[in-house]
CSV table of C-alpha atoms in Angstrom, one decimal:
chain,number,residue,atom,x,y,z
A,1,UNK,CA,1.5,5.2,13.5
A,2,UNK,CA,3.4,6.9,10.9
A,3,UNK,CA,7.2,7.8,10.9
A,4,UNK,CA,6.6,11.2,10.4
A,5,UNK,CA,4.6,11.3,13.6
A,6,UNK,CA,6.9,9.3,15.7
A,7,UNK,CA,9.7,11.9,14.7
A,8,UNK,CA,7.2,14.9,15.0
A,9,UNK,CA,6.8,13.5,18.8
A,10,UNK,CA,10.3,12.4,19.6
A,11,UNK,CA,11.1,16.3,18.6
A,12,UNK,CA,8.8,17.6,21.0
A,13,UNK,CA,10.0,15.5,23.5
A,14,UNK,CA,13.5,16.7,22.9
A,15,UNK,CA,12.2,20.4,23.0
A,16,UNK,CA,10.6,19.9,26.7
A,17,UNK,CA,14.0,17.9,28.1
A,18,UNK,CA,16.1,21.0,26.7
A,19,UNK,CA,13.8,23.3,28.3
A,20,UNK,CA,14.0,21.9,31.7
A,21,UNK,CA,17.6,21.4,31.3
A,22,UNK,CA,17.7,25.0,30.3
A,23,UNK,CA,15.8,26.0,33.3
A,24,UNK,CA,17.7,24.0,35.7
A,25,UNK,CA,21.0,25.9,34.5
A,26,UNK,CA,22.6,22.7,32.4
A,27,UNK,CA,23.8,25.2,29.9
A,28,UNK,CA,26.4,27.4,28.8
A,29,UNK,CA,24.6,30.4,28.3
A,30,UNK,CA,27.1,33.5,28.9
A,31,UNK,CA,24.5,35.8,30.0
A,32,UNK,CA,24.4,33.8,33.2
A,33,UNK,CA,25.3,35.8,36.3
A,34,UNK,CA,27.5,34.7,38.8
A,35,UNK,CA,24.6,34.5,41.1
A,36,UNK,CA,22.9,32.0,38.9
A,37,UNK,CA,25.3,29.8,38.8
A,38,UNK,CA,25.9,29.9,42.7
A,39,UNK,CA,22.2,29.1,43.0
A,40,UNK,CA,22.8,25.8,40.5
A,41,UNK,CA,25.9,24.9,41.9
A,42,UNK,CA,24.1,24.8,45.7
A,43,UNK,CA,20.7,23.4,44.2
A,44,UNK,CA,23.2,20.6,42.9
A,45,UNK,CA,25.3,19.8,45.8
A,46,UNK,CA,22.0,19.7,48.3
A,47,UNK,CA,20.2,17.2,45.9
A,48,UNK,CA,23.6,15.1,45.8
A,49,UNK,CA,23.3,15.2,49.7
A,50,UNK,CA,19.6,14.4,49.8
A,51,UNK,CA,20.1,11.5,47.4
A,52,UNK,CA,23.4,9.8,49.0
A,53,UNK,CA,21.9,10.3,53.0
A,54,UNK,CA,18.5,9.7,52.4
A,55,UNK,CA,18.4,5.6,51.0
A,56,UNK,CA,20.9,4.5,53.9
A,57,UNK,CA,18.5,6.3,56.8
A,58,UNK,CA,15.2,5.1,54.9
A,59,UNK,CA,16.3,1.4,55.0
A,60,UNK,CA,17.5,1.3,58.4
A,61,UNK,CA,14.0,3.4,59.4
A,62,UNK,CA,12.0,0.4,57.2
A,63,UNK,CA,14.1,-2.3,58.8
A,64,UNK,CA,13.5,-1.4,62.2
A,65,UNK,CA,9.9,-0.5,61.9
A,66,UNK,CA,9.2,-3.8,59.9
A,67,UNK,CA,11.6,-5.7,62.5
A,68,UNK,CA,9.6,-4.6,65.5
A,69,UNK,CA,6.3,-4.9,64.0
A,70,UNK,CA,6.8,-8.4,63.0
A,71,UNK,CA,8.1,-9.2,66.4
A,72,UNK,CA,4.7,-7.5,67.8
A,73,UNK,CA,2.7,-9.5,65.4
A,74,UNK,CA,4.2,-12.8,66.9
A,75,UNK,CA,4.2,-12.1,70.5
A,76,UNK,CA,0.5,-10.8,70.5
A,77,UNK,CA,-0.5,-14.1,68.3
A,78,UNK,CA,1.5,-16.0,70.7
A,79,UNK,CA,-0.2,-14.3,73.7
A,80,UNK,CA,-3.1,-13.4,73.2
A,81,UNK,CA,-6.4,-15.4,72.4
A,82,UNK,CA,-10.4,-14.3,71.4
A,83,UNK,CA,-12.9,-14.7,74.2
A,84,UNK,CA,-16.6,-14.1,74.4
A,85,UNK,CA,-16.9,-11.9,77.7
A,86,UNK,CA,-19.8,-10.7,79.6
A,87,UNK,CA,-20.1,-7.3,81.3
A,88,UNK,CA,-20.8,-7.2,85.0
A,89,UNK,CA,-20.0,-3.8,85.9
A,90,UNK,CA,-19.8,0.0,84.3
A,91,UNK,CA,-18.1,2.5,86.0
A,92,UNK,CA,-18.7,6.2,84.1
A,93,UNK,CA,-16.6,8.7,85.8
A,94,UNK,CA,-17.0,11.3,83.6
A,95,UNK,CA,-17.2,10.1,79.6
A,96,UNK,CA,-14.5,7.2,80.2
A,97,UNK,CA,-16.3,4.2,81.2
A,98,UNK,CA,-13.8,1.3,83.0
A,99,UNK,CA,-15.9,-2.1,82.4
A,100,UNK,CA,-15.5,-5.4,83.9
A,101,UNK,CA,-16.0,-8.3,82.4
A,102,UNK,CA,-16.1,-11.7,83.0
A,103,UNK,CA,-15.3,-15.2,80.8
A,104,UNK,CA,-14.1,-18.5,81.2
A,105,UNK,CA,-10.9,-19.5,79.7
A,106,UNK,CA,-10.7,-22.8,77.3
A,107,UNK,CA,-9.7,-25.2,80.4
A,108,UNK,CA,-12.5,-24.0,82.5
A,109,UNK,CA,-10.8,-21.0,84.8
A,110,UNK,CA,-13.7,-18.3,85.4
A,111,UNK,CA,-11.7,-15.1,84.7
A,112,UNK,CA,-12.4,-11.2,85.2
A,113,UNK,CA,-10.6,-8.0,83.9
A,114,UNK,CA,-11.2,-4.5,83.5
A,115,UNK,CA,-10.8,-2.5,80.5
A,116,UNK,CA,-11.3,1.2,79.7
A,117,UNK,CA,-13.7,2.7,76.6
A,118,UNK,CA,-15.5,5.6,75.4
A,119,UNK,CA,-18.2,3.4,73.6
A,120,UNK,CA,-21.3,2.5,75.4
A,121,UNK,CA,-21.2,-0.2,77.2
A,122,UNK,CA,-24.3,-2.1,79.6
A,123,UNK,CA,-24.3,-5.0,82.1
A,124,UNK,CA,-25.5,-8.3,80.8
A,125,UNK,CA,-23.7,-7.2,77.4
A,126,UNK,CA,-21.9,-9.8,75.6
A,127,UNK,CA,-18.2,-8.8,74.0
A,128,UNK,CA,-15.7,-10.5,71.8
A,129,UNK,CA,-12.4,-9.6,73.3
A,130,UNK,CA,-8.6,-10.2,73.4
A,131,UNK,CA,-7.1,-11.7,76.7
A,132,UNK,CA,-3.6,-12.1,77.2
A,133,UNK,CA,-1.0,-11.6,79.9
A,134,UNK,CA,-1.7,-7.6,80.4
A,135,UNK,CA,-5.6,-8.3,80.4
A,136,UNK,CA,-8.2,-7.8,77.8
A,137,UNK,CA,-8.6,-5.3,75.4
A,138,UNK,CA,-11.0,-4.8,72.1
A,139,UNK,CA,-8.4,-4.4,69.6
A,140,UNK,CA,-7.4,-7.5,68.1
A,141,UNK,CA,-3.6,-8.9,67.8
A,142,UNK,CA,-1.5,-6.7,65.1
A,143,UNK,CA,-2.2,-8.1,61.7
A,144,UNK,CA,0.5,-7.7,59.2
A,145,UNK,CA,-1.1,-4.9,57.2
A,146,UNK,CA,-0.7,-2.9,60.4
A,147,UNK,CA,2.9,-3.6,60.4
A,148,UNK,CA,3.5,-2.7,56.9
A,149,UNK,CA,1.3,0.5,57.0
A,150,UNK,CA,3.5,1.6,59.9
A,151,UNK,CA,6.7,1.0,58.0
A,152,UNK,CA,5.5,3.4,54.8
A,153,UNK,CA,4.8,5.6,57.2
A,154,UNK,CA,7.8,5.6,58.9
A,155,UNK,CA,9.7,5.7,55.6
A,156,UNK,CA,7.6,8.6,54.0
A,157,UNK,CA,8.6,10.2,57.5
A,158,UNK,CA,12.2,10.1,57.3
A,159,UNK,CA,12.1,11.2,53.3
A,160,UNK,CA,10.4,14.3,54.2
A,161,UNK,CA,12.5,14.9,57.4
A,162,UNK,CA,15.9,14.6,55.5
A,163,UNK,CA,14.0,16.3,52.4
A,164,UNK,CA,12.1,19.3,53.8
A,165,UNK,CA,15.1,20.9,56.0
A,166,UNK,CA,17.4,20.5,52.7
A,167,UNK,CA,14.4,22.1,50.5
A,168,UNK,CA,14.0,24.5,52.8
A,169,UNK,CA,17.7,26.1,53.0
A,170,UNK,CA,17.5,26.1,49.1
A,171,UNK,CA,14.3,28.2,48.9
A,172,UNK,CA,16.3,30.8,51.4
A,173,UNK,CA,19.1,30.4,49.3
A,174,UNK,CA,17.1,31.4,46.0
A,175,UNK,CA,15.2,34.3,47.6
A,176,UNK,CA,18.5,36.2,48.5
A,177,UNK,CA,19.6,35.1,45.5
A,178,UNK,CA,16.4,36.5,43.6
A,179,UNK,CA,16.9,39.9,45.6
A,180,UNK,CA,20.5,40.0,44.2
A,181,UNK,CA,19.4,39.3,40.5
A,182,UNK,CA,17.0,42.2,40.9
A,183,UNK,CA,19.1,44.7,42.1
A,184,UNK,CA,21.7,43.7,39.2
A,185,UNK,CA,19.0,44.1,37.0
A,186,UNK,CA,17.6,47.7,38.4
A,187,UNK,CA,21.1,48.7,37.8
A,188,UNK,CA,21.6,47.3,34.3
A,189,UNK,CA,18.0,49.3,33.7
A,190,UNK,CA,19.5,52.7,35.5
A,191,UNK,CA,22.7,52.9,33.5
A,192,UNK,CA,20.9,52.0,30.2
A,193,UNK,CA,18.3,55.1,31.3
A,194,UNK,CA,21.1,57.3,32.2
A,195,UNK,CA,23.0,56.4,29.0
A,196,UNK,CA,22.5,59.1,26.3
A,197,UNK,CA,21.5,58.3,22.5
A,198,UNK,CA,22.6,60.8,19.3
A,199,UNK,CA,25.1,63.8,19.6
């Protein structure tokens, strides 16, 4: 790549950055009205509030969600085990099925328990379930991937919960500033229309 091409690309990037900077109000344009400066300062203030408040809130939410998820992983891995059960009874009181299953623990103890499901089930069917102190479930113990996803969702939720109200407030202020600008422009045009040119 030649030096001329690199300089041309750098010039285009500078133009884009300057255009973006001016559109955000970072210039010394004497034609800007007071309402433009108010809007720009308020936007900058809200951005600073967002950038200062969001990181600690996100860090707290992520730390709490991840810690809770890891504890649930360890607890479920320690207390729930995989069993091969046989359906011995099915009750269907209108859609949801209460299924009674029986299985034999590794120590030879015969056990039965109920769980509720929306899926079809028939007596004699064999299932892989997970048994624990709170009964049996078709849901396996919590995996680490679930903890990671839950943590990411929590962090994203905090960002949205913090940013959306600030953004909404900024848009309301911007709408008011736009109405003020339109009134000023209309008044300026009216003065120009009333200005007599010539003798």
